[in-house]
Short mmCIF file of N, CA and C in Angstrom, two decimals:
data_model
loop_
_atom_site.label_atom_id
_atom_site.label_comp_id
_atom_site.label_asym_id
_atom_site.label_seq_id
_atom_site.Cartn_x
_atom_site.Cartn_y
_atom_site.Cartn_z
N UNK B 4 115.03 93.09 76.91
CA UNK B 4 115.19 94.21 77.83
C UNK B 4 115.85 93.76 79.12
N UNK B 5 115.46 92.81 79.07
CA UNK B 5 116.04 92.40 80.94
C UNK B 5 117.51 91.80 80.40
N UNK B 6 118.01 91.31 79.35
CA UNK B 6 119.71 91.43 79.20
C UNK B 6 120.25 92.48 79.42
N UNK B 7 119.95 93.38 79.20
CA UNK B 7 120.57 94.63 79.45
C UNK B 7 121.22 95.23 81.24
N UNK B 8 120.05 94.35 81.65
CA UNK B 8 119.72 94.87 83.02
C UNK B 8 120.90 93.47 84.34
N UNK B 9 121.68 92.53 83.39
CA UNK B 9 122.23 91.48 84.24
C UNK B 9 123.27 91.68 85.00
N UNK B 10 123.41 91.13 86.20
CA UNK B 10 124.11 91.64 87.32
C UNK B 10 125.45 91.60 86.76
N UNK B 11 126.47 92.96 86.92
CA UNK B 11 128.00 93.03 86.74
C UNK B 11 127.93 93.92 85.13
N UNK B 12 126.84 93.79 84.69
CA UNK B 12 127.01 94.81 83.27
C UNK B 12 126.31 95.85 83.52
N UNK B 13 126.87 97.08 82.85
CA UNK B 13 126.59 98.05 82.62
C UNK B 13 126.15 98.60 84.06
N UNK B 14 126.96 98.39 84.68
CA UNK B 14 126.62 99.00 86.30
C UNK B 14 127.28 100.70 86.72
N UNK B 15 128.24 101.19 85.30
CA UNK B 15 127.91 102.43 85.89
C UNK B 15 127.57 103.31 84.81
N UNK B 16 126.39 102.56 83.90
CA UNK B 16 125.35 103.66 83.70
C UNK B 16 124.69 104.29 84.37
N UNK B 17 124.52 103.82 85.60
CA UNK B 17 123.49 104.74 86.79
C UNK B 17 123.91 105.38 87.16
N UNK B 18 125.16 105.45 87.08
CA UNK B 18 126.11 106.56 88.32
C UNK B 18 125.67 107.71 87.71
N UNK B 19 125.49 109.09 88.26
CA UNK B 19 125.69 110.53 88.05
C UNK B 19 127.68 111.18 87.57
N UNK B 20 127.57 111.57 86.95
CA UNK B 20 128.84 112.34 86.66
C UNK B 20 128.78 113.22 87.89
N UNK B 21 130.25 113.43 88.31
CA UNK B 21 130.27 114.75 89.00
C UNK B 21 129.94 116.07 88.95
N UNK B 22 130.19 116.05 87.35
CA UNK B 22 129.96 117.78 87.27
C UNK B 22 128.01 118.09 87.09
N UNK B 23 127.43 116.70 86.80
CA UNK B 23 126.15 117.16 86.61
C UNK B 23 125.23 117.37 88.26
N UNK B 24 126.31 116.66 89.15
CA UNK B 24 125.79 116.52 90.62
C UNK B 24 126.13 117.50 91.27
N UNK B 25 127.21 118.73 90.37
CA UNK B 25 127.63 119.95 91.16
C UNK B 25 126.37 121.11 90.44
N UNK B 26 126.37 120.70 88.99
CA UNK B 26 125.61 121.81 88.34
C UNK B 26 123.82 121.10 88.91
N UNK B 27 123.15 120.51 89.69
CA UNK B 27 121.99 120.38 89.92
C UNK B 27 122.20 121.26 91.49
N UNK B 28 123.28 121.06 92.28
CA UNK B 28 123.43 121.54 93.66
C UNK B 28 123.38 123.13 93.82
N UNK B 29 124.10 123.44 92.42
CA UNK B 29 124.36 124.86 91.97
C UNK B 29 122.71 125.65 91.91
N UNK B 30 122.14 124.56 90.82
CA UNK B 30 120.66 125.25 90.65
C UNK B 30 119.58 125.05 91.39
N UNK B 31 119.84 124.30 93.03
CA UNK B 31 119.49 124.45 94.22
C UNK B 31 119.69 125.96 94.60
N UNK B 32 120.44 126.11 94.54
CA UNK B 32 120.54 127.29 95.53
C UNK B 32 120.61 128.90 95.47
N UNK B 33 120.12 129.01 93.99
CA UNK B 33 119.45 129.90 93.08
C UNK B 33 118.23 129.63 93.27
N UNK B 34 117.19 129.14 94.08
CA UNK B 34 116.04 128.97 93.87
C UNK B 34 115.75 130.62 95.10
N UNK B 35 114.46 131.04 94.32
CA UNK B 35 113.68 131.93 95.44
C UNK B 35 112.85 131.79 96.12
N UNK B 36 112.91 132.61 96.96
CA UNK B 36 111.72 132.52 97.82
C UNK B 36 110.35 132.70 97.51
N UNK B 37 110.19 133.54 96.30
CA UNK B 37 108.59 133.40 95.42
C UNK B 37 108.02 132.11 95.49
N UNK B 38 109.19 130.76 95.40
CA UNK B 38 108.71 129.68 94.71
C UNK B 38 108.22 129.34 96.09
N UNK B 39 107.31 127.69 96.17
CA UNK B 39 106.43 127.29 97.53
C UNK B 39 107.69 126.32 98.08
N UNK B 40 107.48 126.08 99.21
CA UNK B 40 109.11 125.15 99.64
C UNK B 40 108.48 123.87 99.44
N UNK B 41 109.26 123.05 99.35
CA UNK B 41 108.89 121.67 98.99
C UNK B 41 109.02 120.69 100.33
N UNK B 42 108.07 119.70 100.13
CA UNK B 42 107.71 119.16 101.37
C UNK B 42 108.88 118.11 101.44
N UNK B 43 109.36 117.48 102.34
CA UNK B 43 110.37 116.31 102.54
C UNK B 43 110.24 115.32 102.94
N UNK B 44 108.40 115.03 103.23
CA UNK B 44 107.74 113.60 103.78
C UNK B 44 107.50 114.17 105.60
N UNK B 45 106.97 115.08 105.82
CA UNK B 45 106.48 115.78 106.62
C UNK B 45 104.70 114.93 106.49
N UNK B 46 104.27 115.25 107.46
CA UNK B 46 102.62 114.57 107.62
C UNK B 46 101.36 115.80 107.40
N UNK B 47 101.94 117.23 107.04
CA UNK B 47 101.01 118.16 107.14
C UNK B 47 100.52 118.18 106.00
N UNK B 48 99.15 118.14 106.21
CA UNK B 48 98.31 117.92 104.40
C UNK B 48 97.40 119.50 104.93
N UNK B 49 97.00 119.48 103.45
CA UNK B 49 95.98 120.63 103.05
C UNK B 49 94.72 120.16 103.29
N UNK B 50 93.76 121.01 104.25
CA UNK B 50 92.37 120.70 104.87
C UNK B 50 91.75 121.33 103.69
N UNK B 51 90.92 120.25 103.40
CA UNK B 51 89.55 120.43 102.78
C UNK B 51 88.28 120.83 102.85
N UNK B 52 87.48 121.13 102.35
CA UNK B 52 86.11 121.56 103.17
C UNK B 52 85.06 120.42 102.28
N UNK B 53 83.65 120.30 103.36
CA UNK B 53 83.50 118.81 103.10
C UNK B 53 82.46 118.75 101.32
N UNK B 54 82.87 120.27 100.69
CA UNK B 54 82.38 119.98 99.76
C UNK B 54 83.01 119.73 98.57
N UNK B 55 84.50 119.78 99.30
CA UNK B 55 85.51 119.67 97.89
C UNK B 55 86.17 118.30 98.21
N UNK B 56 85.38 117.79 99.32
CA UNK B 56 86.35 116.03 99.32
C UNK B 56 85.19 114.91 98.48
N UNK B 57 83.48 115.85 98.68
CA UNK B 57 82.25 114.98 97.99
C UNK B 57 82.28 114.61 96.93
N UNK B 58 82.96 115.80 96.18
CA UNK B 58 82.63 116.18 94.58
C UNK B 58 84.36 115.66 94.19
N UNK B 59 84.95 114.93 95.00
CA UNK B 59 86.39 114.11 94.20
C UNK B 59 86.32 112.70 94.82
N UNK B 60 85.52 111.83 94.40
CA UNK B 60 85.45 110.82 95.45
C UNK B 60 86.51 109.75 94.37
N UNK B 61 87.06 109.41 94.99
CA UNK B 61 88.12 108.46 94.22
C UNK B 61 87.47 107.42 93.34
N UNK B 62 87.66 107.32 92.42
CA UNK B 62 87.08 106.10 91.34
C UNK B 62 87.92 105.05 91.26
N UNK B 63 87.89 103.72 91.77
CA UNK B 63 88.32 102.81 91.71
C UNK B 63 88.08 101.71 90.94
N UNK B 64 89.20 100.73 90.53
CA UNK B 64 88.62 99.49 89.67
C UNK B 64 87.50 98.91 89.77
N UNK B 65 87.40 98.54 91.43
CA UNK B 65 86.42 97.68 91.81
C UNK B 65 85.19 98.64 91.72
N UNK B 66 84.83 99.53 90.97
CA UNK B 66 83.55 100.01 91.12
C UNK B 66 83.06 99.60 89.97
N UNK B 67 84.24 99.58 88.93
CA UNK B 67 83.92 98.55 87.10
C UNK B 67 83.37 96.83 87.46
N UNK B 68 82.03 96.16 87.71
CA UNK B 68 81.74 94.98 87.62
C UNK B 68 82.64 94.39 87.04
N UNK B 69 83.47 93.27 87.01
CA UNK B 69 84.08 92.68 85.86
C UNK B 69 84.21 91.06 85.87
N UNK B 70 83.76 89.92 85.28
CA UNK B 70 83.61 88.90 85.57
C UNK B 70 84.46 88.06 86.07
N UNK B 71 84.30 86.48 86.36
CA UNK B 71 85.29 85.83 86.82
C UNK B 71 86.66 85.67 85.66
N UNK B 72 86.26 85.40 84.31
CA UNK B 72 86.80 85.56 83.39
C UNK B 72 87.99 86.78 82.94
N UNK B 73 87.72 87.70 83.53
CA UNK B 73 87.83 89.52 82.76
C UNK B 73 88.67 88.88 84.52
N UNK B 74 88.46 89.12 85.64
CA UNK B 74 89.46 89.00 86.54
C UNK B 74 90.36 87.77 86.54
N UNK B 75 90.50 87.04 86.14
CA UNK B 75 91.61 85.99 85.62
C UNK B 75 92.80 86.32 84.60
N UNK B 76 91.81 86.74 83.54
CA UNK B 76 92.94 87.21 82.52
C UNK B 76 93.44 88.25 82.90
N UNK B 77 93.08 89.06 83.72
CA UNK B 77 93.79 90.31 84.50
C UNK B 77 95.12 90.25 84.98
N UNK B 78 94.57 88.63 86.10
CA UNK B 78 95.86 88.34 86.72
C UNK B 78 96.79 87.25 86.29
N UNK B 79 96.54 87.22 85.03
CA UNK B 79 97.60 86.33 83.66
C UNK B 79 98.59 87.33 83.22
N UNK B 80 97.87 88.30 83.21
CA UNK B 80 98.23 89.85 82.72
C UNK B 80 99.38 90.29 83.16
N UNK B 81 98.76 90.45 85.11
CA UNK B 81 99.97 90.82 85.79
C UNK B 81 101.47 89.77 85.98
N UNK B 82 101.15 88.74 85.98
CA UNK B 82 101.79 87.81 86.11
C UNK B 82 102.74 88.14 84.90
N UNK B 83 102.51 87.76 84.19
CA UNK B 83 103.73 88.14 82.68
C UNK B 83 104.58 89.21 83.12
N UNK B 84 103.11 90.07 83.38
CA UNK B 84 104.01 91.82 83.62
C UNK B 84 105.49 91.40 84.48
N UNK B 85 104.99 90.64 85.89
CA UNK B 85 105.85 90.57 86.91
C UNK B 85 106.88 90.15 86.26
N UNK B 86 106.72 88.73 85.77
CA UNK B 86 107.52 88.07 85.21
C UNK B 86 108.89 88.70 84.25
N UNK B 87 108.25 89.95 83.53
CA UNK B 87 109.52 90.39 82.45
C UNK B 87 110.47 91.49 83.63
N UNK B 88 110.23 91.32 84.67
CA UNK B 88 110.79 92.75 85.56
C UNK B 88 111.90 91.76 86.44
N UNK B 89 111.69 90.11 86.31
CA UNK B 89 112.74 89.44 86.97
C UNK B 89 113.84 89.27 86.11
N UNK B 90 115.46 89.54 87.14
CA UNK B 90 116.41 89.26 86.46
C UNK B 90 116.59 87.87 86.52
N UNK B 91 116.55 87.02 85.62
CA UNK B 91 117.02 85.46 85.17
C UNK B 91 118.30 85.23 85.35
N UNK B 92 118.88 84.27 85.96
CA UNK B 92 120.15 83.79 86.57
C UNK B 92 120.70 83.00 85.02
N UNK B 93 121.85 83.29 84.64
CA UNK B 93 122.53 82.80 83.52
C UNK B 93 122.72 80.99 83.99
N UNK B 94 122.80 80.09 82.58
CA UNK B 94 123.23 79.12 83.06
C UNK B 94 124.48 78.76 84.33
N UNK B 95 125.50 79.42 83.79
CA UNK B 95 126.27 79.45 85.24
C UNK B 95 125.60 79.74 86.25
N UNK B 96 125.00 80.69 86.72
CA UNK B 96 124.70 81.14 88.15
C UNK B 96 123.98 80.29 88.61
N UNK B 97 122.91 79.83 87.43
CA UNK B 97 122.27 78.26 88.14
C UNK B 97 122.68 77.36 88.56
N UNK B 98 123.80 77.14 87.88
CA UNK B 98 124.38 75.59 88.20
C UNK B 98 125.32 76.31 89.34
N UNK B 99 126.21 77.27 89.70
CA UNK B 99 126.32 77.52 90.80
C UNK B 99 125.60 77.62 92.28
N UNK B 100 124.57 77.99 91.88
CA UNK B 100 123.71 78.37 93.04
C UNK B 100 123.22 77.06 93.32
N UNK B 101 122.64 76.12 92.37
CA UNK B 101 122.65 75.10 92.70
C UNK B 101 123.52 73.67 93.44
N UNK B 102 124.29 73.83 93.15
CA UNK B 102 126.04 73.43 93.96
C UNK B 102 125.87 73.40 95.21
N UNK B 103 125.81 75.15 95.79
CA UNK B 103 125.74 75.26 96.75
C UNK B 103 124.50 74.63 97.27
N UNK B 104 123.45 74.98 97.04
CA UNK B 104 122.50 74.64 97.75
C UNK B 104 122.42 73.19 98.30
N UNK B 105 122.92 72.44 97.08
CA UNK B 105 123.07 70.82 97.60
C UNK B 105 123.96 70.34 98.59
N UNK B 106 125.09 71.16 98.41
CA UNK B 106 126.52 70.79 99.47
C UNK B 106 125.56 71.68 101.19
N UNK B 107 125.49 72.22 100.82
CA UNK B 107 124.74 72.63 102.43
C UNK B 107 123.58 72.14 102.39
N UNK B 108 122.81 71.35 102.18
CA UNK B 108 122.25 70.75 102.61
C UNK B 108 122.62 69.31 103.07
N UNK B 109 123.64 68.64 102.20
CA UNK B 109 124.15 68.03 102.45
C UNK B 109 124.72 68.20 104.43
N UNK B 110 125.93 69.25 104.53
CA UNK B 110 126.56 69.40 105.34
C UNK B 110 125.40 69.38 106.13
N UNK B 111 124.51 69.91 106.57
CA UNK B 111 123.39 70.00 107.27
C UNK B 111 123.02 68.59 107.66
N UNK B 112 122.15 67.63 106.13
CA UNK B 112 122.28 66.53 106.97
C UNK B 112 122.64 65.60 107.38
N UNK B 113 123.92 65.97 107.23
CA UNK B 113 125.37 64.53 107.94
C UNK B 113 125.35 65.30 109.22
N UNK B 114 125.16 66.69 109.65
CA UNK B 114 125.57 67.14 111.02
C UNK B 114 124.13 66.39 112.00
N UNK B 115 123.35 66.88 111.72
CA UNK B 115 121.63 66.29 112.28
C UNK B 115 122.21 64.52 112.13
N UNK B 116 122.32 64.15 111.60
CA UNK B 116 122.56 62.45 111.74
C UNK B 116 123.55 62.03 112.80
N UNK B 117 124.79 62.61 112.63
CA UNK B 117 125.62 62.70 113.69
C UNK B 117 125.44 63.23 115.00
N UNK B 118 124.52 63.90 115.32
CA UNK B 118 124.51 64.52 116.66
C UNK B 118 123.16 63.55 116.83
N UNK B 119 122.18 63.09 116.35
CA UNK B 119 121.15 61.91 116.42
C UNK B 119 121.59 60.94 116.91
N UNK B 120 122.84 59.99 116.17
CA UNK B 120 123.81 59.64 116.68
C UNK B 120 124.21 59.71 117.97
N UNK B 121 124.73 60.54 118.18
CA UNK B 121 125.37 60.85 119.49
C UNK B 121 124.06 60.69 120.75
N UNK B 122 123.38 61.37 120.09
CA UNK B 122 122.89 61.68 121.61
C UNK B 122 121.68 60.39 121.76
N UNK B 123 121.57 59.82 120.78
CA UNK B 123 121.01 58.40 120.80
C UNK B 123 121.83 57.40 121.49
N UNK B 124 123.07 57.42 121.51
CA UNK B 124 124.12 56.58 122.12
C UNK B 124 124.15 56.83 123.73
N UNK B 125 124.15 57.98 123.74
CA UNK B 125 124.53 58.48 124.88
C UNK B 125 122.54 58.51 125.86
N UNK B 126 121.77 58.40 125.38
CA UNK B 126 120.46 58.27 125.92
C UNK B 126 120.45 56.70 126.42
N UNK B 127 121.14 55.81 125.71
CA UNK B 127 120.56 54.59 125.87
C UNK B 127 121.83 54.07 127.00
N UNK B 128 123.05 54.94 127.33
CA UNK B 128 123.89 54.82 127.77
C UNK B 128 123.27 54.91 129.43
N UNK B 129 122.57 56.47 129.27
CA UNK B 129 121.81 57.02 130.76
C UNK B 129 120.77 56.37 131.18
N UNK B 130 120.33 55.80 130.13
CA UNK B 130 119.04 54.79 130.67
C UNK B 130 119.04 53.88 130.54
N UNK B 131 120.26 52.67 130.55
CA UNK B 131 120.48 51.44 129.88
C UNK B 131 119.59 50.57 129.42
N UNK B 132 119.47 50.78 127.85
CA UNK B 132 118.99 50.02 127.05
C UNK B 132 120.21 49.29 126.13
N UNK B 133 119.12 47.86 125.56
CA UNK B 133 120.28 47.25 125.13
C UNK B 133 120.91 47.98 123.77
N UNK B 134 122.15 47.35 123.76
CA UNK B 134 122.61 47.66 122.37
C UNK B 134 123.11 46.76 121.57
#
């Protein structure tokens, strides 16, 4: 599943066609006013009364006991899960990415040595020590 998904392929399956982005705009604006308007991430919620928030009290995992065992393999679980949702870098991209990473670090530390250098020279210059 995750071949499917590798960077530079099949990148404009996602796109929308035009005509389906005119015919959804179209059936926007045929809508009536019977219908309720839809919220757009506005903060106004629907008040409750305190006997209809008692009688829905949220049920959560952690109310299921579950051992040290039963929570381990849980998070073996998720882990895999995570795991199949990453896109994997092809041998090339590795050995590219890797390239780079070495040459700049490299460049990095010949620059730090050289300016160590320098200003080591130039310290023992201001404060004459031997050389």
């Amino acid at each position: 599943m995750a071949d499917k998904k590798r960077r530079g392929e099949d990148a404009g399956d996602d796109r929308l066609d035009d005509e389906t982005v005119e015919s959804v705009a179209a059936d926007d604006d045929d809508a009536t006013d019977a219908e309720e308007p839809v919220s757009r991430g506005g903060t106004a919620t629907r008040s409750r009364t305190k006997a209809d928030s008692a009688d829905s009290k949220p049920k959560t995992k952690s109310d299921d006991k579950v051992g040290l065992f039963g929570r381990f393999a849980r998070f073996i679980r998720e882990v895999v899960a995570e795991l199949r949702k990453v896109i994997w870098p092809t041998r090339k991209e590795l050995l590219t990415y890797t390239a780079v990473v070495v040459a700049f670090v490299t460049v990095v530390t010949a620059l730090v040595v050289g300016l160590d250098f320098v200003f080591a020279k130039g310290a023992l210059l201001v404060f004459g020590g031997s050389s």
